[in-house]
Amino acid sequence: MSGILSYFRCRLSWLLAGAMLAPVVLAGPESAASIRQILNEMSEAVRINNYHGTIVFLRDQKMEAMRVFHGFRDGVERERIVALNSPMREVIRLGEDVTCYLPDERMVYVSRQPVHRSFLVQVPEEFEGYEQFYEVRLAGTGHVAQKLTQVVELRARDEFRYGRKIWIDQESRLPLRFELVDDKGVLVEQMMFTDFEILRQLPDKMLLPSPNMELSGWDVRNRKSVVHVNQAWSFDDVPAGFVQVFYRGSIMPTDKQIVEHILFSDGFSSVSVYVEKKGSDSVADYQKHWGAIHSYSRLLDGYQITVLGAVPEKTVQAIGDGVGYLSVSNWQ
């Protein structure tokens, strides 16, 4: 299990930077068109704009700051996030390829994301068909980083996803602030840009690793993908709206174990399920959380099932408890 747990440190780096929104339903006929237009413009702005800025997170009564850089060229997104306080880390994405640097441990993780997902925000391509999950309304305006924003409020219709407030820049349509709340209305997490700048073209050096990220003598761990013939797992009790969108197997660089990764998404929030054969360092059932991120693990028929996502605790537990063992995995 140590291979997965160590990889989670990097996985959390971009989950914590991207746990922002979810699919939406439009409030009423008089505002549906305008809200849909605002959200579609936000989705496009996050993908194609070249920008950089400083983001402050507040979670678990702790504050964390990160520098975020985003570029778009020849149809490919490039991103880089740099932690400004301990634990130091730097994550770089080029399309689906992700590299995570842990300078304090002189360690690098290389992997591929299953889908095109921004560190900053994940958005569905179309804001349609989510009436059973959210109701949305315009909630006035406000200033963030000296920019006038339109506030959009999303109220979750069930306890399996968070409610949100999003402050969207009226000029660039970038999301500059958000709040996550649970089903009782309690604030779970906040994020806000303290400064940001949009450029016509982001200099390449802004998207490259920092000069002190020297790989000489570092432990480089590359998660290599393998081809899987048949998925060996079934899933019962997956909350409505979450559908399986991805399935991949990888070889962990530490112990060479094959790990299966199944991704569920409702279009914005995503939940990852990791499955590996039980080893000597496997752990009993446990639950953990980091702000909006929850994880849940259990043992099943000689396998460790670990569920991780920016969703409430009951969501990861429902998905984890609903895993069934179908057959022996066939790898080629």
mmCIF file of C-alpha atoms in Angstrom:
data_model
loop_
_atom_site.group_PDB
_atom_site.id
_atom_site.type_symbol
_atom_site.label_atom_id
_atom_site.label_comp_id
_atom_site.label_asym_id
_atom_site.label_seq_id
_atom_site.Cartn_x
_atom_site.Cartn_y
_atom_site.Cartn_z
ATOM 1 C CA MET A 1 0.000 0.000 0.000
ATOM 2 C CA SER A 2 2.951 2.325 0.461
ATOM 3 C CA GLY A 3 3.138 2.940 -3.286
ATOM 4 C CA ILE A 4 -0.377 4.350 -3.449
ATOM 5 C CA LEU A 5 -0.096 6.336 -0.213
ATOM 6 C CA SER A 6 3.098 8.037 -1.354
ATOM 7 C CA TYR A 7 1.570 8.815 -4.745
ATOM 8 C CA PHE A 8 -1.417 10.417 -2.970
ATOM 9 C CA ARG A 9 0.795 13.243 -1.755
ATOM 10 C CA CYS A 10 1.192 14.386 -5.355
ATOM 11 C CA ARG A 11 -2.364 13.502 -6.290
ATOM 12 C CA LEU A 12 -3.573 15.757 -3.471
ATOM 13 C CA SER A 13 -1.468 18.640 -4.750
ATOM 14 C CA TRP A 14 -3.638 19.053 -7.795
ATOM 15 C CA LEU A 15 -6.879 17.835 -6.167
ATOM 16 C CA LEU A 16 -6.546 20.519 -3.492
ATOM 17 C CA ALA A 17 -5.967 23.079 -6.203
ATOM 18 C CA GLY A 18 -8.908 21.900 -8.251
ATOM 19 C CA ALA A 19 -11.730 21.047 -5.838
ATOM 20 C CA MET A 20 -13.914 23.890 -6.933
ATOM 21 C CA LEU A 21 -17.151 23.229 -8.758
ATOM 22 C CA ALA A 22 -19.686 20.667 -9.971
ATOM 23 C CA PRO A 23 -22.365 20.192 -12.626
ATOM 24 C CA VAL A 24 -25.200 22.653 -12.344
ATOM 25 C CA VAL A 25 -28.863 23.164 -12.959
ATOM 26 C CA LEU A 26 -30.215 26.561 -13.848
ATOM 27 C CA ALA A 27 -32.538 28.221 -11.392
ATOM 28 C CA GLY A 28 -35.484 29.557 -13.349
ATOM 29 C CA PRO A 29 -36.538 30.307 -16.899
ATOM 30 C CA GLU A 30 -35.955 34.029 -16.473
ATOM 31 C CA SER A 31 -32.258 33.532 -15.599
ATOM 32 C CA ALA A 32 -31.446 30.171 -17.188
ATOM 33 C CA ALA A 33 -30.031 31.587 -20.412
ATOM 34 C CA SER A 34 -27.854 34.193 -18.707
ATOM 35 C CA ILE A 35 -26.448 31.759 -16.123
ATOM 36 C CA ARG A 36 -25.776 29.139 -18.777
ATOM 37 C CA GLN A 37 -23.903 31.714 -20.842
ATOM 38 C CA ILE A 38 -21.812 32.850 -17.863
ATOM 39 C CA LEU A 39 -20.838 29.276 -16.952
ATOM 40 C CA ASN A 40 -20.056 28.277 -20.534
ATOM 41 C CA GLU A 41 -17.869 31.365 -20.900
ATOM 42 C CA MET A 42 -16.116 30.459 -17.614
ATOM 43 C CA SER A 43 -15.473 26.931 -18.867
ATOM 44 C CA GLU A 44 -13.880 28.251 -22.054
ATOM 45 C CA ALA A 45 -11.899 30.965 -20.226
ATOM 46 C CA VAL A 46 -10.311 28.456 -17.835
ATOM 47 C CA ARG A 47 -9.179 26.328 -20.768
ATOM 48 C CA ILE A 48 -7.817 28.852 -23.301
ATOM 49 C CA ASN A 49 -6.604 31.849 -21.294
ATOM 50 C CA ASN A 50 -2.911 32.435 -20.591
ATOM 51 C CA TYR A 51 -2.660 33.693 -17.025
ATOM 52 C CA HIS A 52 -0.734 33.536 -13.781
ATOM 53 C CA GLY A 53 -1.544 34.544 -10.237
ATOM 54 C CA THR A 54 -1.424 33.805 -6.527
ATOM 55 C CA ILE A 55 -4.124 31.723 -4.863
ATOM 56 C CA VAL A 56 -4.790 31.511 -1.129
ATOM 57 C CA PHE A 57 -6.590 28.444 0.257
ATOM 58 C CA LEU A 58 -8.247 28.150 3.663
ATOM 59 C CA ARG A 59 -8.977 24.592 4.778
ATOM 60 C CA ASP A 60 -9.015 22.886 8.172
ATOM 61 C CA GLN A 61 -8.374 26.327 9.722
ATOM 62 C CA LYS A 62 -5.030 26.453 7.934
ATOM 63 C CA MET A 63 -3.963 28.825 5.186
ATOM 64 C CA GLU A 64 -1.915 27.828 2.157
ATOM 65 C CA ALA A 65 -0.676 29.873 -0.792
ATOM 66 C CA MET A 66 0.213 28.729 -4.302
ATOM 67 C CA ARG A 67 1.398 30.318 -7.515
ATOM 68 C CA VAL A 68 -0.618 29.146 -10.528
ATOM 69 C CA PHE A 69 0.469 29.398 -14.171
ATOM 70 C CA HIS A 70 -1.720 28.374 -17.114
ATOM 71 C CA GLY A 71 -0.893 28.396 -20.811
ATOM 72 C CA PHE A 72 -2.698 27.277 -23.960
ATOM 73 C CA ARG A 73 -0.933 26.718 -27.266
ATOM 74 C CA ASP A 74 -1.740 24.631 -30.333
ATOM 75 C CA GLY A 75 -4.769 23.168 -28.590
ATOM 76 C CA VAL A 76 -2.768 21.871 -25.595
ATOM 77 C CA GLU A 77 -3.092 23.107 -22.011
ATOM 78 C CA ARG A 78 -0.001 23.589 -19.887
ATOM 79 C CA GLU A 79 -0.137 24.261 -16.169
ATOM 80 C CA ARG A 80 2.180 24.675 -13.227
ATOM 81 C CA ILE A 81 1.423 25.108 -9.531
ATOM 82 C CA VAL A 82 4.063 26.001 -6.973
ATOM 83 C CA ALA A 83 3.508 25.771 -3.211
ATOM 84 C CA LEU A 84 4.727 28.887 -1.393
ATOM 85 C CA ASN A 85 4.866 27.265 2.038
ATOM 86 C CA SER A 86 5.703 23.838 3.487
ATOM 87 C CA PRO A 87 5.422 21.123 2.465
ATOM 88 C CA MET A 88 7.177 22.399 -0.663
ATOM 89 C CA ARG A 89 6.032 20.849 -3.937
ATOM 90 C CA GLU A 90 5.659 21.741 -7.580
ATOM 91 C CA VAL A 91 3.296 20.121 -10.083
ATOM 92 C CA ILE A 92 3.519 20.557 -13.855
ATOM 93 C CA ARG A 93 1.035 19.390 -16.482
ATOM 94 C CA LEU A 94 1.504 19.182 -20.229
ATOM 95 C CA GLY A 95 -1.751 17.899 -21.668
ATOM 96 C CA GLU A 96 -2.301 14.611 -19.811
ATOM 97 C CA ASP A 97 1.297 14.243 -18.618
ATOM 98 C CA VAL A 98 1.830 15.265 -14.989
ATOM 99 C CA THR A 99 5.111 15.604 -13.088
ATOM 100 C CA CYS A 100 5.148 16.215 -9.336
ATOM 101 C CA TYR A 101 8.335 17.457 -7.631
ATOM 102 C CA LEU A 102 8.867 16.993 -3.870
ATOM 103 C CA PRO A 103 12.122 18.876 -3.174
ATOM 104 C CA ASP A 104 12.105 18.216 0.575
ATOM 105 C CA GLU A 105 12.321 14.493 -0.182
ATOM 106 C CA ARG A 106 14.286 14.809 -3.433
ATOM 107 C CA MET A 107 11.575 12.805 -5.154
ATOM 108 C CA VAL A 108 9.697 13.101 -8.478
ATOM 109 C CA TYR A 109 6.500 11.345 -9.562
ATOM 110 C CA VAL A 110 5.607 11.073 -13.254
ATOM 111 C CA SER A 111 2.131 9.966 -14.334
ATOM 112 C CA ARG A 112 -0.724 10.656 -16.712
ATOM 113 C CA GLN A 113 -4.049 12.201 -15.853
ATOM 114 C CA PRO A 114 -7.006 10.180 -17.117
ATOM 115 C CA VAL A 115 -8.735 13.159 -18.735
ATOM 116 C CA HIS A 116 -8.032 16.785 -19.503
ATOM 117 C CA ARG A 117 -8.530 18.402 -16.105
ATOM 118 C CA SER A 118 -7.255 21.772 -15.013
ATOM 119 C CA PHE A 119 -5.528 22.205 -11.674
ATOM 120 C CA LEU A 120 -7.604 25.328 -11.127
ATOM 121 C CA VAL A 121 -11.082 24.152 -11.980
ATOM 122 C CA GLN A 122 -12.932 21.254 -13.576
ATOM 123 C CA VAL A 123 -16.003 22.036 -15.624
ATOM 124 C CA PRO A 124 -18.378 19.961 -17.741
ATOM 125 C CA GLU A 125 -18.454 20.740 -21.436
ATOM 126 C CA GLU A 126 -22.202 21.322 -21.330
ATOM 127 C CA PHE A 127 -24.299 22.669 -18.455
ATOM 128 C CA GLU A 128 -27.377 20.617 -19.232
ATOM 129 C CA GLY A 129 -29.285 17.802 -17.571
ATOM 130 C CA TYR A 130 -28.301 18.267 -13.938
ATOM 131 C CA GLU A 131 -31.681 19.286 -12.543
ATOM 132 C CA GLN A 132 -31.647 16.511 -9.941
ATOM 133 C CA PHE A 133 -28.275 17.570 -8.505
ATOM 134 C CA TYR A 134 -28.165 21.367 -8.195
ATOM 135 C CA GLU A 135 -30.219 24.495 -8.314
ATOM 136 C CA VAL A 136 -28.331 27.641 -9.283
ATOM 137 C CA ARG A 137 -28.992 31.343 -8.962
ATOM 138 C CA LEU A 138 -27.237 34.622 -9.538
ATOM 139 C CA ALA A 139 -26.225 36.091 -6.157
ATOM 140 C CA GLY A 140 -25.167 39.654 -6.939
ATOM 141 C CA THR A 141 -21.704 41.021 -7.580
ATOM 142 C CA GLY A 142 -18.485 41.591 -5.630
ATOM 143 C CA HIS A 143 -14.828 42.517 -6.069
ATOM 144 C CA VAL A 144 -11.984 39.968 -5.961
ATOM 145 C CA ALA A 145 -8.361 40.988 -6.612
ATOM 146 C CA GLN A 146 -9.779 44.402 -7.577
ATOM 147 C CA LYS A 147 -11.890 42.825 -10.317
ATOM 148 C CA LEU A 148 -15.678 43.107 -10.482
ATOM 149 C CA THR A 149 -17.202 39.636 -10.398
ATOM 150 C CA GLN A 150 -20.586 38.003 -10.884
ATOM 151 C CA VAL A 151 -21.469 35.670 -8.009
ATOM 152 C CA VAL A 152 -23.142 32.361 -8.871
ATOM 153 C CA GLU A 153 -24.536 30.173 -6.085
ATOM 154 C CA LEU A 154 -25.021 26.417 -6.462
ATOM 155 C CA ARG A 155 -27.174 24.611 -3.914
ATOM 156 C CA ALA A 156 -26.753 20.845 -3.810
ATOM 157 C CA ARG A 157 -29.978 18.857 -3.816
ATOM 158 C CA ASP A 158 -28.451 15.907 -1.931
ATOM 159 C CA GLU A 159 -25.748 15.181 0.636
ATOM 160 C CA PHE A 160 -23.339 13.540 -1.826
ATOM 161 C CA ARG A 161 -21.857 16.744 -3.247
ATOM 162 C CA TYR A 162 -20.915 20.175 -1.970
ATOM 163 C CA GLY A 163 -22.756 23.417 -2.478
ATOM 164 C CA ARG A 164 -20.741 26.282 -3.966
ATOM 165 C CA LYS A 165 -20.421 29.980 -4.442
ATOM 166 C CA ILE A 166 -18.325 31.142 -7.385
ATOM 167 C CA TRP A 167 -17.067 34.672 -8.038
ATOM 168 C CA ILE A 168 -16.567 34.959 -11.837
ATOM 169 C CA ASP A 169 -14.601 37.873 -13.298
ATOM 170 C CA GLN A 170 -16.976 39.857 -15.481
ATOM 171 C CA GLU A 171 -14.186 40.735 -17.903
ATOM 172 C CA SER A 172 -12.132 37.543 -18.303
ATOM 173 C CA ARG A 173 -14.772 35.078 -17.024
ATOM 174 C CA LEU A 174 -12.142 33.341 -14.876
ATOM 175 C CA PRO A 175 -13.326 32.043 -11.461
ATOM 176 C CA LEU A 176 -11.482 34.212 -8.927
ATOM 177 C CA ARG A 177 -12.989 32.957 -5.677
ATOM 178 C CA PHE A 178 -15.032 30.040 -4.417
ATOM 179 C CA GLU A 179 -16.541 28.631 -1.269
ATOM 180 C CA LEU A 180 -17.558 25.033 -0.626
ATOM 181 C CA VAL A 181 -20.319 24.220 1.880
ATOM 182 C CA ASP A 182 -21.677 20.900 3.123
ATOM 183 C CA ASP A 183 -25.302 19.799 3.205
ATOM 184 C CA LYS A 184 -25.783 21.680 6.499
ATOM 185 C CA GLY A 185 -24.455 24.917 5.032
ATOM 186 C CA VAL A 186 -21.171 24.743 6.970
ATOM 187 C CA LEU A 187 -18.190 26.240 5.148
ATOM 188 C CA VAL A 188 -15.733 23.485 4.163
ATOM 189 C CA GLU A 189 -13.131 25.302 2.093
ATOM 190 C CA GLN A 190 -12.328 28.656 0.503
ATOM 191 C CA MET A 191 -10.073 29.748 -2.349
ATOM 192 C CA MET A 192 -9.309 33.231 -3.635
ATOM 193 C CA PHE A 193 -6.959 34.891 -6.085
ATOM 194 C CA THR A 194 -5.048 37.703 -4.406
ATOM 195 C CA ASP A 195 -3.599 38.799 -7.742
ATOM 196 C CA PHE A 196 -3.658 37.571 -11.327
ATOM 197 C CA GLU A 197 -2.655 38.694 -14.774
ATOM 198 C CA ILE A 198 -3.787 37.598 -18.224
ATOM 199 C CA LEU A 199 -1.129 37.638 -20.934
ATOM 200 C CA ARG A 200 -1.368 37.238 -24.676
ATOM 201 C CA GLN A 201 1.270 34.520 -24.441
ATOM 202 C CA LEU A 202 2.733 33.072 -21.269
ATOM 203 C CA PRO A 203 6.568 32.900 -21.367
ATOM 204 C CA ASP A 204 7.802 29.303 -21.531
ATOM 205 C CA LYS A 205 9.960 29.790 -18.446
ATOM 206 C CA MET A 206 6.809 30.306 -16.335
ATOM 207 C CA LEU A 207 5.669 26.786 -17.221
ATOM 208 C CA LEU A 208 9.005 25.051 -16.595
ATOM 209 C CA PRO A 209 10.233 23.628 -13.265
ATOM 210 C CA SER A 210 11.969 26.033 -10.904
ATOM 211 C CA PRO A 211 15.773 26.172 -11.284
ATOM 212 C CA ASN A 212 16.250 24.409 -7.936
ATOM 213 C CA MET A 213 14.362 21.330 -9.162
ATOM 214 C CA GLU A 214 17.546 19.470 -10.057
ATOM 215 C CA LEU A 215 16.882 15.794 -10.767
ATOM 216 C CA SER A 216 20.463 14.676 -10.263
ATOM 217 C CA GLY A 217 20.424 12.221 -7.373
ATOM 218 C CA TRP A 218 16.632 12.449 -6.979
ATOM 219 C CA ASP A 219 14.371 9.420 -6.778
ATOM 220 C CA VAL A 220 12.318 9.519 -10.022
ATOM 221 C CA ARG A 221 9.233 7.306 -9.945
ATOM 222 C CA ASN A 222 7.409 6.816 -13.232
ATOM 223 C CA ARG A 223 3.964 5.230 -13.115
ATOM 224 C CA LYS A 224 3.825 3.218 -16.342
ATOM 225 C CA SER A 225 0.429 2.405 -17.821
ATOM 226 C CA VAL A 226 -0.460 -1.144 -18.816
ATOM 227 C CA VAL A 227 -3.314 -2.468 -20.905
ATOM 228 C CA HIS A 228 -6.114 -4.237 -19.080
ATOM 229 C CA VAL A 229 -8.387 -6.699 -20.885
ATOM 230 C CA ASN A 230 -11.336 -6.969 -18.509
ATOM 231 C CA GLN A 231 -12.341 -4.779 -15.606
ATOM 232 C CA ALA A 232 -12.568 -7.061 -12.579
ATOM 233 C CA TRP A 233 -14.736 -4.842 -10.373
ATOM 234 C CA SER A 234 -18.403 -3.924 -10.126
ATOM 235 C CA PHE A 235 -19.785 -0.891 -8.301
ATOM 236 C CA ASP A 236 -23.084 -0.758 -6.434
ATOM 237 C CA ASP A 237 -24.547 2.219 -4.573
ATOM 238 C CA VAL A 238 -22.676 4.851 -6.588
ATOM 239 C CA PRO A 239 -24.509 8.145 -5.852
ATOM 240 C CA ALA A 240 -26.754 9.357 -8.654
ATOM 241 C CA GLY A 241 -24.964 11.546 -11.176
ATOM 242 C CA PHE A 242 -21.537 9.931 -10.790
ATOM 243 C CA VAL A 243 -20.674 7.749 -13.781
ATOM 244 C CA GLN A 244 -17.527 5.818 -14.640
ATOM 245 C CA VAL A 245 -15.488 7.798 -17.164
ATOM 246 C CA PHE A 246 -12.069 6.153 -17.042
ATOM 247 C CA TYR A 247 -10.277 2.897 -16.325
ATOM 248 C CA ARG A 248 -6.517 2.324 -16.419
ATOM 249 C CA GLY A 249 -3.879 0.104 -14.866
ATOM 250 C CA SER A 250 -0.437 1.316 -13.809
ATOM 251 C CA ILE A 251 2.710 -0.294 -12.471
ATOM 252 C CA MET A 252 3.827 1.368 -9.246
ATOM 253 C CA PRO A 253 7.550 2.240 -9.414
ATOM 254 C CA THR A 254 8.208 1.256 -5.792
ATOM 255 C CA ASP A 255 7.044 -2.367 -5.583
ATOM 256 C CA LYS A 256 6.132 -3.023 -9.266
ATOM 257 C CA GLN A 257 2.576 -3.851 -8.205
ATOM 258 C CA ILE A 258 -0.206 -3.287 -10.721
ATOM 259 C CA VAL A 259 -2.727 -0.717 -9.524
ATOM 260 C CA GLU A 260 -6.121 -0.276 -11.148
ATOM 261 C CA HIS A 261 -7.541 3.249 -11.323
ATOM 262 C CA ILE A 262 -11.268 3.759 -11.934
ATOM 263 C CA LEU A 263 -12.545 7.338 -12.176
ATOM 264 C CA PHE A 264 -16.121 8.445 -11.503
ATOM 265 C CA SER A 265 -17.323 11.952 -12.311
ATOM 266 C CA ASP A 266 -20.516 13.949 -12.318
ATOM 267 C CA GLY A 267 -18.967 16.353 -14.829
ATOM 268 C CA PHE A 268 -17.150 18.495 -12.305
ATOM 269 C CA SER A 269 -16.489 16.619 -9.073
ATOM 270 C CA SER A 270 -14.522 13.404 -9.515
ATOM 271 C CA VAL A 271 -13.819 10.357 -7.358
ATOM 272 C CA SER A 272 -10.890 8.001 -7.937
ATOM 273 C CA VAL A 273 -10.926 4.347 -6.924
ATOM 274 C CA TYR A 274 -7.528 2.605 -6.636
ATOM 275 C CA VAL A 275 -7.246 -1.168 -6.352
ATOM 276 C CA GLU A 276 -4.072 -3.176 -5.629
ATOM 277 C CA LYS A 277 -3.255 -6.576 -4.196
ATOM 278 C CA LYS A 278 -2.869 -6.570 -0.448
ATOM 279 C CA GLY A 279 0.738 -6.390 0.726
ATOM 280 C CA SER A 280 2.446 -6.641 4.078
ATOM 281 C CA ASP A 281 1.954 -2.914 4.635
ATOM 282 C CA SER A 282 -1.784 -2.885 3.812
ATOM 283 C CA VAL A 283 -3.955 -1.139 6.354
ATOM 284 C CA ALA A 284 -7.362 -1.871 7.798
ATOM 285 C CA ASP A 285 -10.403 0.246 6.997
ATOM 286 C CA TYR A 286 -9.749 3.953 7.473
ATOM 287 C CA GLN A 287 -11.104 7.379 6.602
ATOM 288 C CA LYS A 288 -9.148 10.618 6.240
ATOM 289 C CA HIS A 289 -9.799 14.099 4.964
ATOM 290 C CA TRP A 290 -7.895 17.205 3.879
ATOM 291 C CA GLY A 291 -10.319 20.107 3.689
ATOM 292 C CA ALA A 292 -12.817 19.185 0.974
ATOM 293 C CA ILE A 293 -10.898 16.017 0.039
ATOM 294 C CA HIS A 294 -11.969 12.719 1.623
ATOM 295 C CA SER A 295 -10.437 9.283 1.331
ATOM 296 C CA TYR A 296 -11.702 5.881 2.402
ATOM 297 C CA SER A 297 -9.986 2.484 2.310
ATOM 298 C CA ARG A 298 -11.036 -1.112 2.945
ATOM 299 C CA LEU A 299 -9.777 -4.632 2.341
ATOM 300 C CA LEU A 300 -11.685 -6.941 -0.012
ATOM 301 C CA ASP A 301 -10.794 -10.491 -1.077
ATOM 302 C CA GLY A 302 -7.062 -9.887 -0.838
ATOM 303 C CA TYR A 303 -7.165 -6.398 -2.376
ATOM 304 C CA GLN A 304 -6.872 -2.913 -0.925
ATOM 305 C CA ILE A 305 -9.655 -0.589 -2.157
ATOM 306 C CA THR A 306 -8.899 3.130 -1.738
ATOM 307 C CA VAL A 307 -11.354 5.878 -2.726
ATOM 308 C CA LEU A 308 -10.266 9.526 -2.974
ATOM 309 C CA GLY A 309 -12.134 12.621 -4.093
ATOM 310 C CA ALA A 310 -13.197 16.221 -3.485
ATOM 311 C CA VAL A 311 -16.602 15.109 -2.226
ATOM 312 C CA PRO A 312 -18.250 14.562 1.168
ATOM 313 C CA GLU A 313 -17.202 11.628 3.331
ATOM 314 C CA LYS A 314 -20.412 9.663 2.717
ATOM 315 C CA THR A 315 -19.767 9.756 -1.044
ATOM 316 C CA VAL A 316 -16.370 8.041 -0.935
ATOM 317 C CA GLN A 317 -17.644 5.552 1.646
ATOM 318 C CA ALA A 318 -20.712 4.669 -0.434
ATOM 319 C CA ILE A 319 -18.575 4.054 -3.516
ATOM 320 C CA GLY A 320 -15.944 2.105 -1.551
ATOM 321 C CA ASP A 321 -18.467 -0.103 0.239
ATOM 322 C CA GLY A 322 -20.194 -0.843 -3.065
ATOM 323 C CA VAL A 323 -17.139 -2.370 -4.748
ATOM 324 C CA GLY A 324 -17.646 -5.999 -5.723
ATOM 325 C CA TYR A 325 -15.064 -8.546 -6.875
ATOM 326 C CA LEU A 326 -16.021 -10.120 -10.211
ATOM 327 C CA SER A 327 -13.070 -12.078 -11.546
ATOM 328 C CA VAL A 328 -9.305 -12.368 -11.724
ATOM 329 C CA SER A 329 -7.740 -9.461 -13.615
ATOM 330 C CA ASN A 330 -6.288 -10.280 -17.048
ATOM 331 C CA TRP A 331 -3.338 -8.170 -18.064
ATOM 332 C CA GLN A 332 -1.408 -8.066 -21.302
#
